Short mmCIF file of C-alpha atoms and ligand atoms in Angstrom, two decimals:
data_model
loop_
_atom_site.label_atom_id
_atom_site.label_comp_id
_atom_site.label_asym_id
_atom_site.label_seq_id
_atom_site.Cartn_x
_atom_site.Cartn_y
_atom_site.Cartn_z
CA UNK A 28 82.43 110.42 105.21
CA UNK A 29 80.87 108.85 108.27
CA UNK A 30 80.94 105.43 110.19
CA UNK A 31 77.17 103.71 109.27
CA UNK A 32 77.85 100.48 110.90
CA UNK A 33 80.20 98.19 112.19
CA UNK A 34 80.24 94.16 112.25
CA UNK A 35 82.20 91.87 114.32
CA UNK A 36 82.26 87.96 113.35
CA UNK A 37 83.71 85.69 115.74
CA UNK A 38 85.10 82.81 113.54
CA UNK A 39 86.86 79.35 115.52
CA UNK A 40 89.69 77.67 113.75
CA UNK A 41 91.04 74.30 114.73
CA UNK A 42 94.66 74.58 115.45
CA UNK A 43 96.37 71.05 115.16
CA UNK A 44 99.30 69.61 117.02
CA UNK A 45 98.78 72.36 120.19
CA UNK A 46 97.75 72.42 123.24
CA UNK A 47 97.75 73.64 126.62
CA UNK A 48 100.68 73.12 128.82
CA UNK A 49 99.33 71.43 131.78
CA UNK A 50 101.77 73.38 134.50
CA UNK A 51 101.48 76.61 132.48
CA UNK A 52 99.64 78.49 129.92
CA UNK A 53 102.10 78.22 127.45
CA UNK A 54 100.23 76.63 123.76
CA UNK A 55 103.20 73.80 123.40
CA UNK A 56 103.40 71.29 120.71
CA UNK A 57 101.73 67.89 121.45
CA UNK A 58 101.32 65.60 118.56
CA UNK A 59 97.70 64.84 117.68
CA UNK A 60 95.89 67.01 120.28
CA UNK A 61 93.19 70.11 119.04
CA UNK A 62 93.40 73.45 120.01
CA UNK A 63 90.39 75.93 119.10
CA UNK A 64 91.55 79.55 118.43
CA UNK A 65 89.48 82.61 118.09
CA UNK A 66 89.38 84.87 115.67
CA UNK A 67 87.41 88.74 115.68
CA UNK A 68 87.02 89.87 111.46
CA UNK A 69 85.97 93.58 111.92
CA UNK A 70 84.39 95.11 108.79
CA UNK A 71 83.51 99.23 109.37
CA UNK A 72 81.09 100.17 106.34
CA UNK A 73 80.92 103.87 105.99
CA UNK A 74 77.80 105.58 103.92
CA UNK A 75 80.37 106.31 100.81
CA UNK A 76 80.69 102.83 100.50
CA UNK A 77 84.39 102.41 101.68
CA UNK A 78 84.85 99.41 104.21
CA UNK A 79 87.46 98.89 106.94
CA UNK A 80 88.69 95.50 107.45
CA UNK A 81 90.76 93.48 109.90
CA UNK A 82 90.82 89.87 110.99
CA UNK A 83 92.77 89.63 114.69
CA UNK A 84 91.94 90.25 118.36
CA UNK A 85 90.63 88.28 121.35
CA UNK A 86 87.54 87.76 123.38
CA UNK A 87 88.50 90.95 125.55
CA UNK A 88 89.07 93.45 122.77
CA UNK A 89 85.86 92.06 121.54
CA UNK A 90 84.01 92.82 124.38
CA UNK A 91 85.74 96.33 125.12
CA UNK A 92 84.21 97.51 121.97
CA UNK A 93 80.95 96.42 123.12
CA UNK A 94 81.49 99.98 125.56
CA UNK A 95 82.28 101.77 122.68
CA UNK A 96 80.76 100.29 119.36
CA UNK A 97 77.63 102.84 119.18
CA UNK A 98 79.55 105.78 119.72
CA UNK A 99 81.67 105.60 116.07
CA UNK A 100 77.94 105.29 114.82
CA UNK A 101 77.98 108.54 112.70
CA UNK A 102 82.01 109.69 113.38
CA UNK A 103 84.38 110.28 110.50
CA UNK A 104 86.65 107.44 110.01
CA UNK A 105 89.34 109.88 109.03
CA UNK A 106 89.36 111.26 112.29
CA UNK A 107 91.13 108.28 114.50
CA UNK A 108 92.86 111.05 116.56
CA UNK A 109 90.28 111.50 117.92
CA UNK A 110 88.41 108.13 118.16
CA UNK A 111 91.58 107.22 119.95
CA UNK A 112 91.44 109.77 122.73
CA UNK A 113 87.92 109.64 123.48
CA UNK A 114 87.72 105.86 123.00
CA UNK A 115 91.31 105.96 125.41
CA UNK A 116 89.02 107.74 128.16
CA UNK A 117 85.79 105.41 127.76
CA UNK A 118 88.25 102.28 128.69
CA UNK A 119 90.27 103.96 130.78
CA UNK A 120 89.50 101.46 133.87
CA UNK A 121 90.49 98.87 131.71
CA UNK A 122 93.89 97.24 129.36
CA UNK A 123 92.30 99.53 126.28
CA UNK A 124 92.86 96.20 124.07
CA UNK A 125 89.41 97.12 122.24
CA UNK A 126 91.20 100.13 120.89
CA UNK A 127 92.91 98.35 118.26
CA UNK A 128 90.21 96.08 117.08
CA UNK A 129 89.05 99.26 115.53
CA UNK A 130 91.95 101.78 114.65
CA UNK A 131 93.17 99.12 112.50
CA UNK A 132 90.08 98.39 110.18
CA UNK A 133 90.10 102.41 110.04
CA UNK A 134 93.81 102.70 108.88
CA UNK A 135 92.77 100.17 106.05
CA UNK A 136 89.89 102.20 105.50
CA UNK A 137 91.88 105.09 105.09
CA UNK A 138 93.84 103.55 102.84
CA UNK A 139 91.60 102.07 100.97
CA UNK A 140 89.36 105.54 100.65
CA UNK A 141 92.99 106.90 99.04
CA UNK A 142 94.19 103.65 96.69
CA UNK A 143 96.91 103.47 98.99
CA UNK A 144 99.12 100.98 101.41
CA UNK A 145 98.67 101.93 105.21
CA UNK A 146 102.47 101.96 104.85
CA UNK A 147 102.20 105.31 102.56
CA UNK A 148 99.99 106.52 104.85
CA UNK A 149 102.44 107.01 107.28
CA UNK A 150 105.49 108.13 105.14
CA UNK A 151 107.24 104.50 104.83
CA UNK A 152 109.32 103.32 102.50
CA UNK A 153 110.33 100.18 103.54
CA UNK A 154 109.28 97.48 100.85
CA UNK A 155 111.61 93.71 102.96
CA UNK A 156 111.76 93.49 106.39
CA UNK A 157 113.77 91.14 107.74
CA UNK A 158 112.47 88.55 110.20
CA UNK A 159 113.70 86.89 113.74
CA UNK A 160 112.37 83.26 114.04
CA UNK A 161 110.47 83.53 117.36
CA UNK A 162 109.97 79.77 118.83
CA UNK A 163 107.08 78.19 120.29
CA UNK A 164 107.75 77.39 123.77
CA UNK A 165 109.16 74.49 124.75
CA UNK A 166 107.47 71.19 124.82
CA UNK A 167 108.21 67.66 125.98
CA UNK A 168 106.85 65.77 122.95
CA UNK A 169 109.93 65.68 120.37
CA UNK A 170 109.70 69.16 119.32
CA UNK A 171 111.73 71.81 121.45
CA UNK A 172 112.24 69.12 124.20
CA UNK A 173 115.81 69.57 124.36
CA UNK A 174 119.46 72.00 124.08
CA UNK A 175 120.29 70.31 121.10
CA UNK A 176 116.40 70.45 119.39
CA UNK A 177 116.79 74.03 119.78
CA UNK A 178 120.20 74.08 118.57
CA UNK A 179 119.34 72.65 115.52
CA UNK A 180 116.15 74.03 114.68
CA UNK A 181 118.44 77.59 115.31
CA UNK A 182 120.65 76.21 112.05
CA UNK A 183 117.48 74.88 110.40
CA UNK A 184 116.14 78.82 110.72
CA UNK A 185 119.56 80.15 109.49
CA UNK A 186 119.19 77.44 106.51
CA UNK A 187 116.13 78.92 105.51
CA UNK A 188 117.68 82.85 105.77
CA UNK A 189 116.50 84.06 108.81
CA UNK A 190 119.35 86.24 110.26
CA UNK A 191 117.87 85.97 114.11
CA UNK A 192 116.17 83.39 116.19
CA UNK A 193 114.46 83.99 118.95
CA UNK A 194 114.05 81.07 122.00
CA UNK A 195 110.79 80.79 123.93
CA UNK A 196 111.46 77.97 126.77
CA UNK A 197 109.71 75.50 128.99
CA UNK A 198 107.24 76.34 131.12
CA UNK A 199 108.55 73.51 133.60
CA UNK A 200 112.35 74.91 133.09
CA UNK A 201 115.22 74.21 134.59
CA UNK A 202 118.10 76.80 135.29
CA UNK A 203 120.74 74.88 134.21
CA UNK A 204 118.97 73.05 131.00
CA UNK A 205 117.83 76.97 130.00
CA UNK A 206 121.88 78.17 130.96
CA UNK A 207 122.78 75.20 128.89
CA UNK A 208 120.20 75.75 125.76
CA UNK A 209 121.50 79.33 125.31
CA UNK A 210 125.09 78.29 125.08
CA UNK A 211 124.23 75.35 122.37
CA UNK A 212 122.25 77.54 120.30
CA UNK A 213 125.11 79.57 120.16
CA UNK A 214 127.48 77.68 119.58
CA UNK A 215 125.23 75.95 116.76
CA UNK A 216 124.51 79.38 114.54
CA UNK A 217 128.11 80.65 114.99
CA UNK A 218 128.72 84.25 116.22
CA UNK A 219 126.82 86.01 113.10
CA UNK A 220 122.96 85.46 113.50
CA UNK A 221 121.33 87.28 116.24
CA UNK A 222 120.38 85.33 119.54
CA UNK A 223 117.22 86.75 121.90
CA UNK A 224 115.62 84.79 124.60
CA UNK A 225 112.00 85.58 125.60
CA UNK A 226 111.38 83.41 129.10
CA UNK A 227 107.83 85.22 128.62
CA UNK A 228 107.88 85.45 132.30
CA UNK A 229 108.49 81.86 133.60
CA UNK A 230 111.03 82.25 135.22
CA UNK A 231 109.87 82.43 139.26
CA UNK A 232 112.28 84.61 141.25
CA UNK A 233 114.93 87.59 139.90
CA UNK A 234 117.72 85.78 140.86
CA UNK A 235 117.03 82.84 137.91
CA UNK A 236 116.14 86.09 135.71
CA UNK A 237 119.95 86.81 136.73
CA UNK A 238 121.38 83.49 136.06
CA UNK A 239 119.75 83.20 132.96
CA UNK A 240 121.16 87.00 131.28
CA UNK A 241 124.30 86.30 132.67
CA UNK A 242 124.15 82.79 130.25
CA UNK A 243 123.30 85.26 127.77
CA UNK A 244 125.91 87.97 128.21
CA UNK A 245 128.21 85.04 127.97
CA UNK A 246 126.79 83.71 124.59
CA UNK A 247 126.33 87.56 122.81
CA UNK A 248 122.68 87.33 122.55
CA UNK A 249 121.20 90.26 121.23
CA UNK A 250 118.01 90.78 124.05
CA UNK A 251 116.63 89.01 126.86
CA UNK A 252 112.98 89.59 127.21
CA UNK A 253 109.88 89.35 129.73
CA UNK A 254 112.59 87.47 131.88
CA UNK A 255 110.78 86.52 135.31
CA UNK A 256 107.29 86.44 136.87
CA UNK A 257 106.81 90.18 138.00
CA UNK A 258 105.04 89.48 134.42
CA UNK A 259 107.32 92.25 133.17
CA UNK A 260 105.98 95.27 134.48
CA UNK A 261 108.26 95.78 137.30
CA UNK A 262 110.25 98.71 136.29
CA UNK A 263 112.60 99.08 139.55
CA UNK A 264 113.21 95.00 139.20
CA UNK A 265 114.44 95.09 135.41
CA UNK A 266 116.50 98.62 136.52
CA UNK A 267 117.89 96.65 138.96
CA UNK A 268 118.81 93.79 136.86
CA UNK A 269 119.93 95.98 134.09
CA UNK A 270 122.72 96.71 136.42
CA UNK A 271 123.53 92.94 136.94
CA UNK A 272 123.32 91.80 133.55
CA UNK A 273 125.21 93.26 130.32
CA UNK A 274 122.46 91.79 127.80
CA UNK A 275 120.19 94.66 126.81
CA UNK A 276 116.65 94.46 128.02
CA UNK A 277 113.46 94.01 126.05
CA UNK A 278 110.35 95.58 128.25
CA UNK A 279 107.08 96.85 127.99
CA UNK A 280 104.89 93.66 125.79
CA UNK A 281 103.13 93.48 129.23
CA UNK A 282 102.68 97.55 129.96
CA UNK A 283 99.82 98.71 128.42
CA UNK A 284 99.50 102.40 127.18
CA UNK A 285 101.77 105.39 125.44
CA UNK A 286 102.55 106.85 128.54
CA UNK A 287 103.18 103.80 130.66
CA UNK A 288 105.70 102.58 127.64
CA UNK A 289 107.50 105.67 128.37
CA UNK A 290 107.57 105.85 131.82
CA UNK A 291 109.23 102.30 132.06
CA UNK A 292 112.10 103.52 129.60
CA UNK A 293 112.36 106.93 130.94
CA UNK A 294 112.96 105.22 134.26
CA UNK A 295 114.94 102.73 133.10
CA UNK A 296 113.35 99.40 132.97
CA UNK A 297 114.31 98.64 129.74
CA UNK A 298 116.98 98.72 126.64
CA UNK A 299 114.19 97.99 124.12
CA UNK A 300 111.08 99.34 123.98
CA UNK A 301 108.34 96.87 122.74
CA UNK A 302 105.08 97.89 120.95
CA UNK A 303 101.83 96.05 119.52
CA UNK A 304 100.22 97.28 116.92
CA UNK A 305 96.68 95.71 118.39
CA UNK A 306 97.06 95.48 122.50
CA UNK A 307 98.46 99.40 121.74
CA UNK A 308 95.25 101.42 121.18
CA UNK A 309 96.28 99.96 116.95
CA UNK A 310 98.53 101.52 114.68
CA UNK A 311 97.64 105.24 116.24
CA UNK A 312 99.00 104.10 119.69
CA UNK A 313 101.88 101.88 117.92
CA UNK A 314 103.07 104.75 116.14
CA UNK A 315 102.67 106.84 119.15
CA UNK A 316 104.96 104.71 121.28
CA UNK A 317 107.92 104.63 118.02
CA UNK A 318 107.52 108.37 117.81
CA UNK A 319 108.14 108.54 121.42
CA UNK A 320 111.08 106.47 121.46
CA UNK A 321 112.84 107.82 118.54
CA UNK A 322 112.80 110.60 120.41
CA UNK A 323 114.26 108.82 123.48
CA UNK A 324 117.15 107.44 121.02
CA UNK A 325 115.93 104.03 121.22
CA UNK A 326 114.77 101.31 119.26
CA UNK A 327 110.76 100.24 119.18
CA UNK A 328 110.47 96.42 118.54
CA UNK A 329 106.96 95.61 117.53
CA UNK A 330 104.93 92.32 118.54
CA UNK A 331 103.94 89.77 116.39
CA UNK A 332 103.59 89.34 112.85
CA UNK A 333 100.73 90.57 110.40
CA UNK A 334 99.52 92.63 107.93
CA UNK A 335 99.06 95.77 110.84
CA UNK A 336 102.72 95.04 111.52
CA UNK A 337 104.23 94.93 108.39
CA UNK A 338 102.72 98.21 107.45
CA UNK A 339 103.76 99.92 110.53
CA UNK A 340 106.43 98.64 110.56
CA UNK A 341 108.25 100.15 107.15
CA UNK A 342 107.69 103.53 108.16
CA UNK A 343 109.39 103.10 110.98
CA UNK A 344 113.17 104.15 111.22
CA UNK A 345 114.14 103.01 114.76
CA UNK A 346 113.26 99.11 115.03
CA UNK A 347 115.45 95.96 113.75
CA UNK A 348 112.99 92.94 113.48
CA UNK A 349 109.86 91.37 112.56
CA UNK A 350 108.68 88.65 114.72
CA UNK A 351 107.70 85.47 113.12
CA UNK A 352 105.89 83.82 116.09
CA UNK A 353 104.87 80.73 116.70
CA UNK A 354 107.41 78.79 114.58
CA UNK A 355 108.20 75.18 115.76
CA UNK A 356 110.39 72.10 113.44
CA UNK A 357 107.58 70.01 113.70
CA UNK A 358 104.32 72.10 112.84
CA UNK A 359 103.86 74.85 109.87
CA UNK A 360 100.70 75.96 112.03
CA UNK A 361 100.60 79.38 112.80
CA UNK A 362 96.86 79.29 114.50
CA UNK A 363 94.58 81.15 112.43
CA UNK A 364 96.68 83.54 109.90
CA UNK A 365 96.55 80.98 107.15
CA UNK A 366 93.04 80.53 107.14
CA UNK A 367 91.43 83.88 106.70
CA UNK A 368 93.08 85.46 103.76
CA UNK A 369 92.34 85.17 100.29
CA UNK A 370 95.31 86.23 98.34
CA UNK A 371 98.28 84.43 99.33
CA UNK A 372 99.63 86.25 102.03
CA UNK A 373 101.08 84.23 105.02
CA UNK A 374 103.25 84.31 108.14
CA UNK A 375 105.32 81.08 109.39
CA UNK A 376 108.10 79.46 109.62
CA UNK A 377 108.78 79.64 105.70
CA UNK A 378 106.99 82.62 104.86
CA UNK A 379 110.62 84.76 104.31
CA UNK A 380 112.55 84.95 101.06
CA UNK A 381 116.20 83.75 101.04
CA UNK A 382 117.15 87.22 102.21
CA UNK A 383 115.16 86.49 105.41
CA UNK A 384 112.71 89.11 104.90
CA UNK A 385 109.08 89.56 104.60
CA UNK A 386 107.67 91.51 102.09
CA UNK A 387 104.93 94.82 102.83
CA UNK A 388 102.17 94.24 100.97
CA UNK A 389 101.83 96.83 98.41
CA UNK A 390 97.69 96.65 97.43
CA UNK A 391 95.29 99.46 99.11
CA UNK A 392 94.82 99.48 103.16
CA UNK A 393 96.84 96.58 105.25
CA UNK A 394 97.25 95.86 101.49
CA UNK A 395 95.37 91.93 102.11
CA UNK A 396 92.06 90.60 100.79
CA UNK A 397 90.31 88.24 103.32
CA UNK A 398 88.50 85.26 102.58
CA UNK A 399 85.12 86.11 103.85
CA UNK A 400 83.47 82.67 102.66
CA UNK A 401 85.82 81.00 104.76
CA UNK A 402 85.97 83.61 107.59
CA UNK A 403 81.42 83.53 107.52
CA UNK A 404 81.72 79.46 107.29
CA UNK A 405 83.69 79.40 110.43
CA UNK A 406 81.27 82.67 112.59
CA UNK A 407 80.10 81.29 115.47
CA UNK A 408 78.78 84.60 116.92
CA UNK A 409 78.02 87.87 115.29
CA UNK A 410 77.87 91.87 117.00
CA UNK A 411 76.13 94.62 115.03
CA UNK A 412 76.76 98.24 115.53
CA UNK A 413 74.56 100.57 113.90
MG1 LIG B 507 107.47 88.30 124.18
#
């Protein structure tokens, strides 16, 4: 089988309720504003008439594959092993985001080409996985604005069977109103549903990244993530604070690359090792980091939710959650995911069963049929490889 051509549609969705935070870059809930998200829909056609799909990305992926696109003109789709590694050297002065835009559309081709999930594919058997409530970040428009909204949004999450919650804050924090919002979220849920805090990293010196996992060794919380503005990658700074703090770290969303994701927990930097199934060089690099920390004895926690995700994600031994971004008590947007599929499947805030799980879908591929009317009536741009 061989790759005939490629096509890459860049569709715009309106996202309501969101916008930019003006002191920040976090996407924060502000009642009646417009935000307009991207979205990449990849479709690889092969001359045996399988194609590869995948709706997800971002405008740098995009252009990455632009310095690669021609190249899988004429390659066998079957061999991503080694699409990865040459692709992995053609972007190696870059973040290697484009790498994913593609290795995903090819494990869906692959499964597709067998009448089989992605998921059996890689030996899973994992059919409910359950699912953390990951928070928007904080606003100051009667959403998150407060200890208590948090609090209770926590218990709202718990109502609905999710057995973890996870807090993104303010971008304009405050030590003491963050110190005070981990305590009352706590106290809130009770001792038995997991607590994380992901300062996606706000906070501006080490020693409020201190102040803030002490709050949370106090409280029990499960990880503290991406905790200060090194932006994550410093690996002697969150060694150093490992030894200050007893909450266990979550590293590496920021650290692109297998071997840089291992270097950071080989050294130290981190308790948890994260992994994204796009920014990751796709599934192929995704798996590649949970291989390599399985063998470390640690747990992989992968980014984001999705249909990439989901089927990586139950053949995967050594992780505990998936992550249902983006959830907020005053907005069931979740950007673009709702809009581009055709069958039903969904992330957001009450896409889990009372168990607090998501199911894997079980149909060929990522198992999900997009809605390519809706996905061509929203193109603004198209990119041809052939
Ligand atoms: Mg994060």
């Amino acid at each position: 089988m061989q790759i005939e051509r490629i096509r890459i549609d860049k569709a715009t969705f309106d996202m309501r309720d969101f916008a930019k935070h003006p002191t920040g870059f976090s996407l924060v809930y502000e009642p009646g504003s417009r935000k307009s998200v991207s979205a990449y829909a990849v479709r690889i056609y092969t001359d045996e008439g399988v194609v590869g799909e995948y709706v997800g990305g971002n405008s740098i992926a995009a252009a990455q594959v632009d310095m690669f696109g021609r190249y899988l003109i004429g390659k066998d789709p079957f061999q991503r092993e080694r699409i990865y590694n040459d692709v992995k050297r053609q972007l190696r002065k870059f973040d290697k985001m484009g790498m994913g835009l593609i290795d995903i559309p090819l494990w869906d081709l692959a499964g597709r080409a067998f009448g089989v999930p992605v998921r059996t594919l890689l030996g899973g058997w994992k059919t409910r996985l359950p699912a953390y409530a990951s928070t928007a970040a904080g606003d100051r428009s009667g959403g998150l604005d407060s200890a208590a909204a948090y609090a209770d949004f926590a218990v709202q999450c718990k109502e609905l069977g999710y057995r973890a919650y996870k807090l993104h804050v303010w971008d304009d924090y405050d030590v003491p109103e963050v110190v005070r919002t981990i305590a009352a979220v706590r106290d809130a849920v009770g001792p038995d549903m997991d607590l994380m805090l992901d300062p996606g990293c706000k906070l501006e010196t080490f020693a409020h990244a201190v102040q803030v996992g002490r709050a949370c060794d106090d409280a029990g919380y499960l990880w503290l993530e991406d905790p200060y503005k090194d932006t994550g990658v410093s690996l002697q700074g969150h060694r150093r604070l490992r030894e200050l703090i007893r909450t266990p770290l979550l590293q590496t969303e920021h650290v692109r690359g297998l071997e840089q994701h291992i270097d950071f927990a080989v050294g130290g930097g981190t308790d948890f090792v994260r992994a994204d199934a796009e920014y990751d060089g796709g599934i192929t690099g995704a798996l590649k980091i949970a291989y390599a920390t399985e063998g470390l004895g640690l747990d992989v926690e992968l980014h984001t939710p999705g249909p990439a995700q989901r089927q990586l994600m139950a053949s995967i031994r050594n992780t505990n959650y998936y992550e249902m971004s983006f959830v907020h008590p005053k907005s069931a947007e979740i950007g673009r995911s709702q809009a581009v599929y055709a069958d039903g499947y969904r992330d957001g805030l009450t896409a889990i069963g009372a168990d607090g799980c998501v199911p894997v879908p079980d149909g060929p591929g990522l198992g999900v049929s997009y809605d390519w009317d809706a996905i061509e009536a929203h193109t603004v741009e198209t990119r041809e490889y052939r």
